[in-house]
């Protein structure tokens, strides 16, 4: 009996814990944007090849997620939202996460090279490096602009998808990159406004902590203004069309308006109604990228471009 | 009595282990199936299956009257 009870203290991982290391929710965005990037590209790809390409791009994204969890275990252990992740909760060791992250990085890059082309594979390898090393190990703990530059890692997947089909980079794929790149800061800063995580305790320099909440609100609005022209410009390229343009126009007006409202808010008023406006803006930001990329996809399927 | 019950009952630990084993088994089986299907698709697409092998091959040369119209690069043939 004593022997059996001895196991109770050390929880052993189940399969789902290793899946959780790959950050499945982030992966879903990667899958969707990479799929759209691949689909709207001017060169047709066999459906099964496209499926495999998206799968290995997602796996590469998952691998960088595991590397991120390995390196950030100390931060995750401090913050409430992340305390139940596999490493801080003790179900998976840091070494296992590192091993899984490195192995899956290698597999995903090699397989993407074999499935699609080596340019796309190199691009995926760079993205993993960018997220795991440049963002996680360096920028995140060093500068309040961490989210701005780190957003590039999340913005690469549609470009990789495009590269899988075309073997290169185009103005369209660069603009899809810009769409996610400039969307990321207002999205995360809105979250930071109402989540109020103890970033300071964890040693992460968030803009809300380093420069204050008023500055963060101004930054949010500024980014919505920068973002809008890129979203519209994308609509003027070969992947755009009337449908995308209509969706982009409505969403960008709403987004700028939302950013304006967030900026005009005074912290006391926000606290009084439990950050209703900020929460609404955050929810809008989720729809923002999803609907833009969905519009690109539908535009491509319907086929009435410019 | 208590001992016997504890032994026959499945411990939570076993469930976790089985979940890992079954999960990994399915992933590996899926990967094998994926590579096989990928091979079938690539072969059917007619992707070039002969690479440069230290001497020119007739089968990878461009067809007569065509300016490098096949999937092979001229560089490859010239080597």
Short mmCIF file of C-alpha atoms in Angstrom, two decimals, chain A residues 1 4 7-8 12-15 17-18 46 48-49 51-52 55-56 91 111 114-115, chain B residues 2-3 6 11 13 15-17 19-20 23-24 27 31 34-35 37-38 41-42 45:
data_model
loop_
_atom_site.label_atom_id
_atom_site.label_comp_id
_atom_site.label_asym_id
_atom_site.label_seq_id
_atom_site.Cartn_x
_atom_site.Cartn_y
_atom_site.Cartn_z
CA UNK A 1 0.00 0.00 0.00
CA UNK A 4 1.37 2.46 -4.39
CA UNK A 7 3.39 7.46 -6.76
CA UNK A 8 0.69 9.91 -5.79
CA UNK A 12 3.04 11.39 -14.50
CA UNK A 13 2.27 12.98 -17.85
CA UNK A 14 -0.48 11.71 -20.09
CA UNK A 15 -0.57 12.18 -23.84
CA UNK A 17 0.13 17.03 -21.58
CA UNK A 18 2.54 16.71 -24.47
CA UNK A 46 -2.55 19.21 -54.87
CA UNK A 48 -3.10 16.36 -50.12
CA UNK A 49 0.21 18.19 -50.53
CA UNK A 51 -2.87 19.35 -46.25
CA UNK A 52 0.58 17.96 -45.42
CA UNK A 55 0.19 20.10 -41.01
CA UNK A 56 3.96 20.47 -40.86
CA UNK A 91 3.62 16.78 -15.10
CA UNK A 111 9.10 17.13 -43.87
CA UNK A 114 10.12 17.16 -48.80
CA UNK A 115 6.42 17.95 -49.08
CA UNK B 2 -7.13 -3.70 1.43
CA UNK B 3 -3.92 -4.89 -0.23
CA UNK B 6 -5.39 -2.00 -4.29
CA UNK B 11 -4.14 2.86 -10.61
CA UNK B 13 -0.86 5.99 -13.15
CA UNK B 15 -4.32 5.17 -17.22
CA UNK B 16 -1.83 7.97 -17.81
CA UNK B 17 0.77 5.55 -19.16
CA UNK B 19 -2.77 7.30 -22.75
CA UNK B 20 0.87 8.05 -23.64
CA UNK B 23 -1.24 8.33 -28.29
CA UNK B 24 2.29 7.79 -29.51
CA UNK B 27 0.86 9.32 -34.08
CA UNK B 31 2.91 9.38 -39.83
CA UNK B 34 0.92 10.07 -44.31
CA UNK B 35 4.32 9.37 -45.86
CA UNK B 37 -0.02 8.68 -49.19
CA UNK B 38 2.43 11.48 -49.93
CA UNK B 41 0.57 11.60 -54.69
CA UNK B 42 4.11 12.69 -55.62
CA UNK B 45 2.05 13.93 -60.16
#
